[in-house]
């Protein structure tokens, strides 16, 4: 997966997902859950690549950051609970799909700071 459109298309396969452009800036696409309206994927271009910010369990985030150099602490978001994935082809699509699925679940109903 290398393009913004591929990332958006994949995120839109989750139930009730919808595209949002909250900053009135075409560089930032937020994919939100329909039930909570929480953004679970933040897609943007930076340094000539497409990046996607995803919510992640901190334990898994550490594993992924230690496995792939293109998985980093999240750009402009909480570094403990969010990761950035640079879509440069180094992370297998199946793993990106799993990461997006985790983010979708973690942004679901009942997932508040009090529950973490």
Coordinates of N, CA and C in Angstrom, one line a residue, residues 53-95:
X53 N -1.9 7.8 10.8 CA -1.9 7.7 12.2 C -3.0 6.8 12.7
X54 N -2.6 5.9 13.5 CA -3.6 4.9 14.0 C -3.5 4.7 15.5
X55 N -4.6 4.5 16.2 CA -4.6 4.2 17.6 C -4.1 2.7 17.8
X56 N -3.2 2.5 18.8 CA -2.7 1.2 19.0 C -2.5 0.9 20.5
X57 N -2.7 -0.3 20.9 CA -2.3 -0.8 22.2 C -0.9 -0.5 22.4
X58 N -0.4 0.1 23.5 CA 1.0 0.5 23.7 C 1.9 -0.7 23.5
X59 N 1.6 -1.9 24.0 CA 2.4 -3.1 23.8 C 2.7 -3.4 22.4
X60 N 1.6 -3.5 21.6 CA 1.7 -3.8 20.2 C 2.4 -2.6 19.5
X61 N 2.2 -1.4 19.8 CA 2.9 -0.3 19.2 C 4.4 -0.4 19.3
X62 N 4.8 -0.8 20.5 CA 6.3 -1.0 20.7 C 6.8 -2.1 19.8
X63 N 6.1 -3.2 19.7 CA 6.5 -4.3 18.9 C 6.6 -3.9 17.4
X64 N 5.6 -3.2 16.9 CA 5.6 -2.7 15.6 C 6.7 -1.7 15.3
X65 N 7.0 -0.8 16.3 CA 8.0 0.2 16.1 C 9.4 -0.4 16.1
X66 N 9.5 -1.5 16.8 CA 10.8 -2.3 16.8 C 11.0 -3.2 15.6
X67 N 9.9 -3.5 14.9 CA 9.9 -4.4 13.8 C 10.2 -3.6 12.5
X68 N 9.5 -2.5 12.3 CA 9.6 -1.7 11.0 C 10.0 -0.3 11.3
X69 N 11.0 0.2 10.6 CA 11.5 1.5 10.7 C 10.4 2.5 10.2
X70 N 9.5 2.1 9.5 CA 8.4 3.0 9.0 C 7.2 3.1 9.9
X71 N 7.3 2.5 11.1 CA 6.3 2.6 12.2 C 6.9 3.5 13.3
X72 N 6.4 4.6 13.5 CA 7.0 5.6 14.4 C 5.9 6.1 15.5
X73 N 6.4 6.7 16.5 CA 5.5 7.4 17.4 C 4.7 8.4 16.6
X74 N 3.4 8.6 16.9 CA 2.5 9.3 16.0 C 2.9 10.8 15.9
X75 N 2.8 11.2 14.6 CA 3.1 12.6 14.3 C 1.9 13.5 14.7
X76 N 2.1 14.4 15.6 CA 1.1 15.4 16.1 C 0.0 14.7 17.0
X77 N 0.3 13.6 17.5 CA -0.7 12.9 18.4 C 0.0 12.3 19.6
X78 N -0.8 11.8 20.5 CA -0.3 11.2 21.7 C 0.6 10.0 21.3
X79 N 1.9 10.1 21.8 CA 2.9 9.1 21.4 C 2.7 7.8 22.1
X80 N 2.0 7.7 23.2 CA 1.8 6.4 23.8 C 0.7 5.6 23.2
X81 N -0.4 6.2 22.8 CA -1.6 5.5 22.3 C -1.7 5.6 20.8
X82 N -0.9 6.3 20.1 CA -1.0 6.4 18.6 C 0.3 6.2 17.9
X83 N 0.3 5.6 16.7 CA 1.5 5.4 15.9 C 1.3 6.0 14.5
X84 N 2.4 6.3 13.9 CA 2.3 6.7 12.5 C 2.9 5.6 11.7
X85 N 2.3 5.3 10.6 CA 2.8 4.3 9.6 C 3.1 5.0 8.3
X86 N 4.4 5.0 7.9 CA 4.7 5.6 6.6 C 4.4 4.5 5.5
X87 N 3.6 4.9 4.6 CA 3.2 3.9 3.6 C 4.2 3.9 2.5
X88 N 5.3 3.1 2.7 CA 6.4 3.0 1.8 C 6.6 1.6 1.2
X89 N 5.7 0.7 1.6 CA 5.7 -0.6 1.1 C 6.5 -1.6 2.0
X90 N 7.1 -1.1 3.1 CA 7.9 -2.0 3.9 C 7.0 -2.8 4.9
X91 N 5.9 -2.3 5.3 CA 5.0 -3.0 6.2 C 4.0 -3.7 5.3
X92 N 3.8 -5.0 5.5 CA 2.9 -5.8 4.6 C 1.5 -5.3 4.8
X93 N 0.8 -5.3 3.6 CA -0.6 -4.8 3.6 C -1.5 -5.5 4.7
X94 N -1.3 -6.8 4.9 CA -2.0 -7.6 5.9 C -1.8 -7.0 7.3
X95 N -0.6 -6.6 7.6 CA -0.3 -6.0 8.9 C -0.9 -4.6 9.0

